[in-house]
PDB file of C-alpha atoms in Angstrom:
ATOM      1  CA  UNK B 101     108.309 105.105  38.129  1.00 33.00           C
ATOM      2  CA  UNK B 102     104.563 105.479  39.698  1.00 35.00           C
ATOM      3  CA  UNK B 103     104.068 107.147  42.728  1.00 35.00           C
ATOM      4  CA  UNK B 104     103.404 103.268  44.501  1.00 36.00           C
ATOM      5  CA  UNK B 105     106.922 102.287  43.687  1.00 37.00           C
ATOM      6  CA  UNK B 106     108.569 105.222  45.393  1.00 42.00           C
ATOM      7  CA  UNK B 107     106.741 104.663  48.185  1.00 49.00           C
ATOM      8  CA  UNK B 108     109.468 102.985  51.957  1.00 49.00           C
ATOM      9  CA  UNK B 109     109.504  99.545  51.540  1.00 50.00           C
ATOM     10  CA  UNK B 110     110.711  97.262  54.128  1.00 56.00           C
ATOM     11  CA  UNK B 111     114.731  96.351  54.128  1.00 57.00           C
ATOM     12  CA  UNK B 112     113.465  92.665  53.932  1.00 57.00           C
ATOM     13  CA  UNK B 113     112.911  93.160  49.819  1.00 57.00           C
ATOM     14  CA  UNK B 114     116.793  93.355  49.744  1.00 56.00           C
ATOM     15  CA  UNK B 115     116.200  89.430  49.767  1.00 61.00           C
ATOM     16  CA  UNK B 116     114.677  89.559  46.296  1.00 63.00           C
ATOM     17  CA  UNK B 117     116.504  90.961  43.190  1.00 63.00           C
ATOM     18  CA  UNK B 118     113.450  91.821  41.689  1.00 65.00           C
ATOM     19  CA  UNK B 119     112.084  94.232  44.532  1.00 63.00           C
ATOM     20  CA  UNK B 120     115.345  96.091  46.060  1.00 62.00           C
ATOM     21  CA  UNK B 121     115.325  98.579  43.713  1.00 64.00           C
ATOM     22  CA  UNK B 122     112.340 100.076  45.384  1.00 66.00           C
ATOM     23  CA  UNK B 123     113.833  99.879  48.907  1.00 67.00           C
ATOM     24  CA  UNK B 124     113.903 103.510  50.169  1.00 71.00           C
ATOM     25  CA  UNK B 125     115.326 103.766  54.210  1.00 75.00           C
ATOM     26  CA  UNK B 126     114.947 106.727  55.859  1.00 82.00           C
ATOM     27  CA  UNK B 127     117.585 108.242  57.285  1.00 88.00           C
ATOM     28  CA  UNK B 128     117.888 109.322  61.117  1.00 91.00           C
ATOM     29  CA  UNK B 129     116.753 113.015  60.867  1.00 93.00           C
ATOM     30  CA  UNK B 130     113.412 111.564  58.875  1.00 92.00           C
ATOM     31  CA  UNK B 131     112.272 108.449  61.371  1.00 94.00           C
ATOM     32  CA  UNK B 132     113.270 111.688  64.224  1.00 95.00           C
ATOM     33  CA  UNK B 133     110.614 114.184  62.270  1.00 95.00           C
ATOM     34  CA  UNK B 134     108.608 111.151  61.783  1.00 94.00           C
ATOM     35  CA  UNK B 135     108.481 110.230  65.019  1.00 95.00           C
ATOM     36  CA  UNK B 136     107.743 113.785  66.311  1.00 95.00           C
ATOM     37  CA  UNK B 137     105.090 114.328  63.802  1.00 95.00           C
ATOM     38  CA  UNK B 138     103.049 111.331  65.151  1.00 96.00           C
ATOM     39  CA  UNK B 139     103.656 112.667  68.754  1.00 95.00           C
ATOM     40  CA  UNK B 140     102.486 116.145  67.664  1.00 94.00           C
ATOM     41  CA  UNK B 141      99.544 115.157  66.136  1.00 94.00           C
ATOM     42  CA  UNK B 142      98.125 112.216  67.795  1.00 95.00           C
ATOM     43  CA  UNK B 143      99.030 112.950  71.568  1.00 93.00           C
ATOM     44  CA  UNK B 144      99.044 116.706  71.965  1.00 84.00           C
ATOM     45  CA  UNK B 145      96.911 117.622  75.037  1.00 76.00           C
ATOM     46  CA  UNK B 146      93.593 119.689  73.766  1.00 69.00           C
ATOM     47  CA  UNK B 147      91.205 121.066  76.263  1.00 60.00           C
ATOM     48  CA  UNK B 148      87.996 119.597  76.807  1.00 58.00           C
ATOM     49  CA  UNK B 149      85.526 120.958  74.545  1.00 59.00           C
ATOM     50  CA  UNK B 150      81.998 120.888  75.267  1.00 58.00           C
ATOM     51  CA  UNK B 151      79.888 119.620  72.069  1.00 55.00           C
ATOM     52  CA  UNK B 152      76.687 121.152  71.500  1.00 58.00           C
ATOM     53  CA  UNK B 153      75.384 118.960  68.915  1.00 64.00           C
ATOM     54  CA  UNK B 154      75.536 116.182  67.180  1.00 68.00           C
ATOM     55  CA  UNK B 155      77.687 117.426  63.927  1.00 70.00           C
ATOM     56  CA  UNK B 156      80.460 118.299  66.224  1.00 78.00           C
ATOM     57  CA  UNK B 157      80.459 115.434  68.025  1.00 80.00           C
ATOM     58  CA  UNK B 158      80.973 113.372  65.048  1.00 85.00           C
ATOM     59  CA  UNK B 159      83.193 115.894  63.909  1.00 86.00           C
ATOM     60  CA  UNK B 160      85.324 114.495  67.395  1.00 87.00           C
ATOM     61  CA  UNK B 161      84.946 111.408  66.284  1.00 89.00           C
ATOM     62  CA  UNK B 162      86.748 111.834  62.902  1.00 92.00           C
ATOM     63  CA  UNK B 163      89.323 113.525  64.371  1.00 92.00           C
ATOM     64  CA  UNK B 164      90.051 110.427  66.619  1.00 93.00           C
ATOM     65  CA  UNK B 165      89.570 108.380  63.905  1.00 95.00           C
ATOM     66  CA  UNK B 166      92.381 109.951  61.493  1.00 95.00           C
ATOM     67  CA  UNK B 167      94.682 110.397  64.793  1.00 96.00           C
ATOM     68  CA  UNK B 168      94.188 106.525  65.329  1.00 96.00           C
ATOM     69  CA  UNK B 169      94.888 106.009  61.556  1.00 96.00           C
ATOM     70  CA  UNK B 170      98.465 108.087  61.718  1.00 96.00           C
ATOM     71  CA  UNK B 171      99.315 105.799  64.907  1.00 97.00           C
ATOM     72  CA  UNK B 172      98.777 102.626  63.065  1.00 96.00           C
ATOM     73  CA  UNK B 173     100.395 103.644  60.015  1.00 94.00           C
ATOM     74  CA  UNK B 174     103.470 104.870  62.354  1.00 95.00           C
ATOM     75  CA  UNK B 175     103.296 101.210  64.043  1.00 95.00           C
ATOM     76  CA  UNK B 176     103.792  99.792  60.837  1.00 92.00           C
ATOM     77  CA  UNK B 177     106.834 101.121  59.962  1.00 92.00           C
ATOM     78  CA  UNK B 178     108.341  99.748  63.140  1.00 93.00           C
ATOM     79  CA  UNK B 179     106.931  96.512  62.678  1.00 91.00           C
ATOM     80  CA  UNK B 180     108.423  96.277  59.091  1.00 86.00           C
ATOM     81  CA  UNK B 181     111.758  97.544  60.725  1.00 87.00           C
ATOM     82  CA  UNK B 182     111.500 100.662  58.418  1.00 88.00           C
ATOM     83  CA  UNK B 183     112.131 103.279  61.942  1.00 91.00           C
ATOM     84  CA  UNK B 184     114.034 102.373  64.606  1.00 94.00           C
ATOM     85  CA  UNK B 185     112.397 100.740  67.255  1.00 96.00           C
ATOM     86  CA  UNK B 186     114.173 102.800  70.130  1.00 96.00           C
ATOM     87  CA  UNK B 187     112.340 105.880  68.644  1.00 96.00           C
ATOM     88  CA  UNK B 188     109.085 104.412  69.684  1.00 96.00           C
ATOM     89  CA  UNK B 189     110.083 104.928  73.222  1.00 97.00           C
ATOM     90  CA  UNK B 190     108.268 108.256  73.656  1.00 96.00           C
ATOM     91  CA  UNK B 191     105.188 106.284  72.233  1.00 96.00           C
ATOM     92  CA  UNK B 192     105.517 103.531  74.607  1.00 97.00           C
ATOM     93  CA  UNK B 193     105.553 106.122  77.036  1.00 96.00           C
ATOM     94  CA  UNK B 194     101.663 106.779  75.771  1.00 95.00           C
ATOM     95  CA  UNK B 195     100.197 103.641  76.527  1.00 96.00           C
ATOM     96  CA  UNK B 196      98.680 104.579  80.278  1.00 93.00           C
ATOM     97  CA  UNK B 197      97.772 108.303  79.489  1.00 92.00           C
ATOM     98  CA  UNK B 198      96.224 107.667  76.507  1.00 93.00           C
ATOM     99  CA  UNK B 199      94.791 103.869  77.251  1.00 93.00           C
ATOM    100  CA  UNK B 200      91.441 105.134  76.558  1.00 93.00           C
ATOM    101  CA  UNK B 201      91.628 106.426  73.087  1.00 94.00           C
ATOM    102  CA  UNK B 202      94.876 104.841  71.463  1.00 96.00           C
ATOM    103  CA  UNK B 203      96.346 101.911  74.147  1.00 95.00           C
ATOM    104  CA  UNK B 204      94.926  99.219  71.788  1.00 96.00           C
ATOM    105  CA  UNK B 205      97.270 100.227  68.899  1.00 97.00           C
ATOM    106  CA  UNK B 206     100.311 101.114  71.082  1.00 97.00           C
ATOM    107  CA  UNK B 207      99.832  97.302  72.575  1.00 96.00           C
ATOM    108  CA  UNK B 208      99.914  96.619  69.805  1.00 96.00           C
ATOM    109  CA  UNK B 209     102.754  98.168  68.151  1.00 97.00           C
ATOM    110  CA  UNK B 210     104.871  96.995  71.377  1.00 97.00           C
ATOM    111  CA  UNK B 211     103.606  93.046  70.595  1.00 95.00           C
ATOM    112  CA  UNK B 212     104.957  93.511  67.000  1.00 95.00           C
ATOM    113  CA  UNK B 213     108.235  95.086  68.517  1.00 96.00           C
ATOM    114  CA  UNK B 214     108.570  92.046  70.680  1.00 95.00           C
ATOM    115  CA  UNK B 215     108.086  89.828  67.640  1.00 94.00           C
ATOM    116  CA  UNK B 216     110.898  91.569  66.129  1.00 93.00           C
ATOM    117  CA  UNK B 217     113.397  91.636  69.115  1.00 95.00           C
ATOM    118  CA  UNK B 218     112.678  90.773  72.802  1.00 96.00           C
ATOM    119  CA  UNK B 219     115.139  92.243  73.925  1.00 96.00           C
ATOM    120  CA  UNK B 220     115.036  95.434  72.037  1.00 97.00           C
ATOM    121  CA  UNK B 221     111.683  95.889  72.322  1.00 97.00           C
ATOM    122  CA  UNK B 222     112.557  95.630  76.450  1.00 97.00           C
ATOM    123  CA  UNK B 223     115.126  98.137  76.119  1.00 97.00           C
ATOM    124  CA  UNK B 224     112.904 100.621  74.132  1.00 98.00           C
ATOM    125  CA  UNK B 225     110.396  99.823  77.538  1.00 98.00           C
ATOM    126  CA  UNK B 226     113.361 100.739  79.558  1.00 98.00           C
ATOM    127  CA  UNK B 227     113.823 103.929  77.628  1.00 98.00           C
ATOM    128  CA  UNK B 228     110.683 104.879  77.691  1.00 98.00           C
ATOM    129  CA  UNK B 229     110.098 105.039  81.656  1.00 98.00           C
ATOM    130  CA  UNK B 230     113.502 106.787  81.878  1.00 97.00           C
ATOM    131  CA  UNK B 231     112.014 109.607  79.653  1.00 97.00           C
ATOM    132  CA  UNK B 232     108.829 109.959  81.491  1.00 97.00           C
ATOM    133  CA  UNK B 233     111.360 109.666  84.800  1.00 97.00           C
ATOM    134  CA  UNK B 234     113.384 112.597  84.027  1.00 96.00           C
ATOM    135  CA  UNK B 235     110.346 114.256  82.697  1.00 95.00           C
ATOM    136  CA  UNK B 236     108.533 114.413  85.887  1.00 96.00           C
ATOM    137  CA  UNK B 237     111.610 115.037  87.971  1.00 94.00           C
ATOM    138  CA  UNK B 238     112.179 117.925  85.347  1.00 94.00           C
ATOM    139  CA  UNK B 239     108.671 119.679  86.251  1.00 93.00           C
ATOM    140  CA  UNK B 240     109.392 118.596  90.254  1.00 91.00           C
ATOM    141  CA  UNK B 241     112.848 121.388  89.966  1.00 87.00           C
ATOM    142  CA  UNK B 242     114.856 117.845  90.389  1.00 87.00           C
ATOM    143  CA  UNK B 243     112.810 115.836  93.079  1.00 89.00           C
ATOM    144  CA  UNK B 244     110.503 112.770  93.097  1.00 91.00           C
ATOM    145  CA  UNK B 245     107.248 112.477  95.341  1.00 91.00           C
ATOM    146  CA  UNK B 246     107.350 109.043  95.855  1.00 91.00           C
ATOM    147  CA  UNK B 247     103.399 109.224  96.877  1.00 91.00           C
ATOM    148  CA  UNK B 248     102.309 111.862  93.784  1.00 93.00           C
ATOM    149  CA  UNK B 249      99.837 109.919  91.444  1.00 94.00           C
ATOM    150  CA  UNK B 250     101.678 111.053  88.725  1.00 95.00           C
ATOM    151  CA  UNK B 251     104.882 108.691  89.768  1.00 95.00           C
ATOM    152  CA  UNK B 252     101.989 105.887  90.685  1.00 95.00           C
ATOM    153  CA  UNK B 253     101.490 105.928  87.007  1.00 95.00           C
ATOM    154  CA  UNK B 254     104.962 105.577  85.928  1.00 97.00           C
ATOM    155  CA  UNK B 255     105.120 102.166  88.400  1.00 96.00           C
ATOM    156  CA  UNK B 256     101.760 101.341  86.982  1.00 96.00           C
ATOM    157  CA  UNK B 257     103.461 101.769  83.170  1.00 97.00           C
ATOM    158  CA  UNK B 258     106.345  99.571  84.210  1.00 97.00           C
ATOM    159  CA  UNK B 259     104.102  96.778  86.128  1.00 96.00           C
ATOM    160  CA  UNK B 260     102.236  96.797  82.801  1.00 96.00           C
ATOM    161  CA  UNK B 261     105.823  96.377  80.128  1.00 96.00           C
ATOM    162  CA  UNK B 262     106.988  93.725  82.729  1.00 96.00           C
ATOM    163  CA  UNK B 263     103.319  91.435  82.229  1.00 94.00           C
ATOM    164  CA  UNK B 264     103.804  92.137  78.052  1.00 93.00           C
ATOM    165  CA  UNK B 265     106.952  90.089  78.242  1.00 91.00           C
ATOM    166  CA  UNK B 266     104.284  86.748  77.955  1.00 85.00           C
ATOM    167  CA  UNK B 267     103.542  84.267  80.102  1.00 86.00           C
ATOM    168  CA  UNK B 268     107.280  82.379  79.643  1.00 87.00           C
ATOM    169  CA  UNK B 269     109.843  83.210  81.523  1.00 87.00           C
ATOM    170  CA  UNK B 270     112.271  81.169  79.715  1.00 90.00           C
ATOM    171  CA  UNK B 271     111.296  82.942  76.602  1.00 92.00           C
ATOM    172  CA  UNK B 272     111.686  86.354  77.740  1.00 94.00           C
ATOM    173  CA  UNK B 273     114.772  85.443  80.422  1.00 95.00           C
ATOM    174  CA  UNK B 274     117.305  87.719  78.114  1.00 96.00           C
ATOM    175  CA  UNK B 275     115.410  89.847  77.394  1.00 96.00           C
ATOM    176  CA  UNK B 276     114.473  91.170  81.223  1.00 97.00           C
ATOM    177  CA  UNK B 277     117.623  90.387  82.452  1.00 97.00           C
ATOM    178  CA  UNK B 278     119.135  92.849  79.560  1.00 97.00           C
ATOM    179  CA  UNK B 279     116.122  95.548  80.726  1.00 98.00           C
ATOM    180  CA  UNK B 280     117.136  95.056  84.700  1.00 98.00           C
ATOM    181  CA  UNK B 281     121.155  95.541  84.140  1.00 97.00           C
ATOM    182  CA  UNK B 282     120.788  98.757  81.857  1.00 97.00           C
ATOM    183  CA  UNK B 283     117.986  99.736  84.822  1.00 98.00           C
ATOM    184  CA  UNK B 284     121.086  99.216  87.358  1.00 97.00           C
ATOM    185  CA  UNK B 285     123.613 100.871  85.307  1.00 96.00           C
ATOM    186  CA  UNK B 286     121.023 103.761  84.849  1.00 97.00           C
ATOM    187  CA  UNK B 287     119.981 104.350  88.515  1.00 96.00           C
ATOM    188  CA  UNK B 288     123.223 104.756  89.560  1.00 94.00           C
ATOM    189  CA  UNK B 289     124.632 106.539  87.237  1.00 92.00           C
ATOM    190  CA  UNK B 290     126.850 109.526  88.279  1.00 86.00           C
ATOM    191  CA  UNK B 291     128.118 113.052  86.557  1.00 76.00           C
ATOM    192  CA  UNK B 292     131.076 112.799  88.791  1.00 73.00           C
ATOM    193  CA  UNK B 293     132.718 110.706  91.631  1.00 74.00           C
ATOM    194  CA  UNK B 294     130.473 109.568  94.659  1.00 74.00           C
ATOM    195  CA  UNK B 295     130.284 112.733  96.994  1.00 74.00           C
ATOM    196  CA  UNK B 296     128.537 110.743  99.840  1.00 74.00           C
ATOM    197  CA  UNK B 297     124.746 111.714  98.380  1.00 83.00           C
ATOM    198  CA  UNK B 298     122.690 109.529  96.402  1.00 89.00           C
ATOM    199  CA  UNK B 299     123.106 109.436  92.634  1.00 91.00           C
ATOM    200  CA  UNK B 300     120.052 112.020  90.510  1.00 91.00           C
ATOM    201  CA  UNK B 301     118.323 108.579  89.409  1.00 95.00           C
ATOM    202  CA  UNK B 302     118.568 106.545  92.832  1.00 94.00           C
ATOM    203  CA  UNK B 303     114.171 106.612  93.008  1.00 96.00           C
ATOM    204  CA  UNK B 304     114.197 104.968  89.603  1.00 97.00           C
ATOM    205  CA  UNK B 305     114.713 101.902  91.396  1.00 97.00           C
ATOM    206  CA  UNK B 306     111.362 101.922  92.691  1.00 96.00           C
ATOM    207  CA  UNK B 307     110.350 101.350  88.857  1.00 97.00           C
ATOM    208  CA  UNK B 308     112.439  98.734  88.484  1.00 97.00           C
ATOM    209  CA  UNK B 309     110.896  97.166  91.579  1.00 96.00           C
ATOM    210  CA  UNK B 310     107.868  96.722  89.994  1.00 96.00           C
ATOM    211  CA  UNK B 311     109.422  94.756  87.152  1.00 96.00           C
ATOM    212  CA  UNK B 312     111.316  91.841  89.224  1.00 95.00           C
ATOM    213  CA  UNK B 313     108.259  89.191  89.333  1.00 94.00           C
ATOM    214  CA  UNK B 314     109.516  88.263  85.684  1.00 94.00           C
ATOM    215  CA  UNK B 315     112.676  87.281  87.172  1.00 95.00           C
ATOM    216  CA  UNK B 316     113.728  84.031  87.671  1.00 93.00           C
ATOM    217  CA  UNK B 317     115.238  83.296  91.121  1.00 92.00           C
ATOM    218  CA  UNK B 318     118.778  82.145  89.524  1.00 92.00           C
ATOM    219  CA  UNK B 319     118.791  85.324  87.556  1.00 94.00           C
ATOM    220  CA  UNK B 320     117.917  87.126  90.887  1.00 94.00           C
ATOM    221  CA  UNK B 321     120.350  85.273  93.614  1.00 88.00           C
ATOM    222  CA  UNK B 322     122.709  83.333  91.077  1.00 87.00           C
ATOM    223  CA  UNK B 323     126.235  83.127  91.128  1.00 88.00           C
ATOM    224  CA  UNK B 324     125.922  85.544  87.854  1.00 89.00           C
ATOM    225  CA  UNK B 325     122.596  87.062  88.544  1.00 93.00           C
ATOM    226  CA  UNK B 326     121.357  90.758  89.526  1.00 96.00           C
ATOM    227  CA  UNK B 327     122.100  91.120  93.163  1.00 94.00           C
ATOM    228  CA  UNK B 328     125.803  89.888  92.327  1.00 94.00           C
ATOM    229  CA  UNK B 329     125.586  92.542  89.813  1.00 95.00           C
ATOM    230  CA  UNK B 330     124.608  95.273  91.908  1.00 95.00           C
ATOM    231  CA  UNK B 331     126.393  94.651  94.712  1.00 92.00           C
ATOM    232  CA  UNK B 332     129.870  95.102  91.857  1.00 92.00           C
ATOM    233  CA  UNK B 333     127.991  98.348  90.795  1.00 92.00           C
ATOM    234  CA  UNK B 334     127.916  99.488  94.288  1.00 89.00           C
ATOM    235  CA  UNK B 335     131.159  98.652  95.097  1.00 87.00           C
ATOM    236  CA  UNK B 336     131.964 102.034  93.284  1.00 82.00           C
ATOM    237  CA  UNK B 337     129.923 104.099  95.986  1.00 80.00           C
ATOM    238  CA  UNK B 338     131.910 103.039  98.826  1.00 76.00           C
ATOM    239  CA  UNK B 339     129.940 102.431 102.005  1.00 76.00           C
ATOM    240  CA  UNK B 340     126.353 103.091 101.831  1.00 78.00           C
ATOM    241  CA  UNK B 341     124.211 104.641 104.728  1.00 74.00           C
ATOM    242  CA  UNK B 342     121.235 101.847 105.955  1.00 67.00           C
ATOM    243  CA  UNK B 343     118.985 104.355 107.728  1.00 72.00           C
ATOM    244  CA  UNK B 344     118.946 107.255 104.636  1.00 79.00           C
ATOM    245  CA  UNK B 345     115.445 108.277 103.104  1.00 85.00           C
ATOM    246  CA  UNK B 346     117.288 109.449 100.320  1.00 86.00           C
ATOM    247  CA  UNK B 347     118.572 105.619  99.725  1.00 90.00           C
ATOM    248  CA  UNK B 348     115.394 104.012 100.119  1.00 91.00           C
ATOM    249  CA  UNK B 349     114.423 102.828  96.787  1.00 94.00           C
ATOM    250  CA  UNK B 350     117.643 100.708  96.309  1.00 93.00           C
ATOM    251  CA  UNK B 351     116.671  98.936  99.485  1.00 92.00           C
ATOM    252  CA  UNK B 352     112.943  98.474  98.147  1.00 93.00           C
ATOM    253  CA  UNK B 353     115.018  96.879  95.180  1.00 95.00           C
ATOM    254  CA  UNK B 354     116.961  94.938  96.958  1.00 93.00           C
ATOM    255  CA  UNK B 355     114.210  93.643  98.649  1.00 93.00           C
ATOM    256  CA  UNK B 356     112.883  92.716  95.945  1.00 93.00           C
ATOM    257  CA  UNK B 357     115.414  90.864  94.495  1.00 93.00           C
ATOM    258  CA  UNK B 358     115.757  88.709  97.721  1.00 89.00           C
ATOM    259  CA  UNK B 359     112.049  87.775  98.127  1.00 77.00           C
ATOM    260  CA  UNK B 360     110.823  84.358  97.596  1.00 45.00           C
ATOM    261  CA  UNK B 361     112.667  81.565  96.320  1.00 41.00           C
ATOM    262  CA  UNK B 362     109.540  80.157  94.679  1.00 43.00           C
ATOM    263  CA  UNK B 363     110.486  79.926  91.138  1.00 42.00           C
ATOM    264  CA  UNK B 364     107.634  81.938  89.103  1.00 39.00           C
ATOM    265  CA  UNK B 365     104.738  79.251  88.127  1.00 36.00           C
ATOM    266  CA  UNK B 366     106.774  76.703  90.172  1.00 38.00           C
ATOM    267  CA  UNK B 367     103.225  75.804  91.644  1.00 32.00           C
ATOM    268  CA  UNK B 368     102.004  74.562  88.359  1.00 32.00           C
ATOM    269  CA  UNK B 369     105.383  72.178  87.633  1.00 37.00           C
ATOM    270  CA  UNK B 370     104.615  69.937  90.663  1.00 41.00           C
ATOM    271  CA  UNK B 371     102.452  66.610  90.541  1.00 41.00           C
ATOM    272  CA  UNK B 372      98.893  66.919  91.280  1.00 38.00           C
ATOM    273  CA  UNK B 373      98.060  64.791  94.813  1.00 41.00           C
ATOM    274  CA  UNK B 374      95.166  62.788  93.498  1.00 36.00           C
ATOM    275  CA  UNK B 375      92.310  62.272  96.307  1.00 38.00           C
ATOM    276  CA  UNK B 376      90.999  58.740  97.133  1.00 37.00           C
ATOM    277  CA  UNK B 377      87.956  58.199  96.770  1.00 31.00           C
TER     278      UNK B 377
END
């Protein structure tokens, strides 16, 4: 065979005869090395360099260029479902920090993701901000400033996942229900029984706070919706202290979840009052 027909090809071929005999899938430890490789290579932190002419300025520039041209190639293998989308979580994770040089391809590599699964592509989100999370918590020796920019960011990132969802709720309803639950399930997520202090990830609700203007108000206050759902989560913790710092961001969270009734673009539904002239 020629070099071209050895090449990954997408799973889809198995549909014709004719083609799955080229279909090559990667297994786990190669989309893991794959994955690494691109985070390696494209967003390892180099020191500023100062340039002192023009040849090694355009040298820069070709640098950038190939870096951008492993990224793409990377975003097509999760758009042809050739790597698992939940390994793109520590790219997602990229899209703030590295806006300037790479966030057009990551937005776009998390539109083709969406295209593929919502809700997926949510939970890969989801995965994403837990990384950087227990990243920064990691560097903090196991605390959170709630006021460092580098947590700002992190809110910023999750702000920015929840307006990617689109413009229709109904569309992407699942999909950031699915990403809220797992978010629950996450922040209060123990080692061991409740010992009377917060669970490790109780700030991560603070993230998920920033994410709860894509709700809609039935999947907020329903019979079946998220507050009904965390109240059955907390039922495990036994009672919880109102006045605690340390349980601040579920209340910011809860708040959140009881704000307005207005149903998101509500405004837009009702019949325009016509003036008479």
């Amino acid at each position: 065979k020629q070099w071209y027909q050895r090449r990954v090809r997408a799973p889809q071929l198995k549909q014709n005869a004719t083609y799955s005999s080229l279909i090559v899938v990667p297994d786990k430890s190669v989309q893991i090395r794959l994955r690494d490789y691109v985070i390696t290579t494209v967003f390892a932190e180099e020191e500023p360099q100062q340039f002192q002419d023009e040849d090694e300025e355009e040298a820069k520039t070709e640098v950038l260029i190939e870096k951008r041209r492993v990224l793409a190639s990377f975003g097509k293998l999760i758009a042809y479902n050739i790597i698992e989308m939940r390994l793109a979580a520590s790219i997602f994770a990229q899209y703030v920090k590295s806006y300037q040089d790479y966030g057009d391809i990551v937005k776009h590599i998390m539109s083709k993701a969406r295209e593929l699964n919502r809700t997926k592509c949510m939970r890969t989100q989801l995965l994403s901000l837990e990384q950087l999370f227990e990243e920064l918590r990691d560097q903090n020796e196991g605390r959170i400033d709630r006021s460092s920019e580098e947590w700002t960011k992190i809110k910023d990132l999750a702000h920015r996942f929840a307006l990617m969802a689109g413009v229709d709720n109904y569309k992407s309803r699942q999909a950031v229900v699915t990403f809220h639950r797992e978010g629950i399930i996450y922040c209060l997520l123990r080692n061991g029984p409740p010992d009377g202090n917060p669970p490790s990830n109780i700030v991560f609700f603070d993230i998920l706070a920033e994410t709860t203007f894509k709700l809609m108000d039935i999947d907020k206050k329903g019979p079946k919706g998220l507050l009904a759902f965390l109240e059955e989560q907390l039922m495990r913790e036994g009672e919880i202290p109102e006045d605690e710092i340390e349980w601040g961001p579920l209340r910011t969270y809860k708040t959140a979840l009881v704000g307005s009734m207005q149903e998101p673009y509500a405004y837009y539904a009702q019949p325009m009052k016509r003036k008479l002239v």
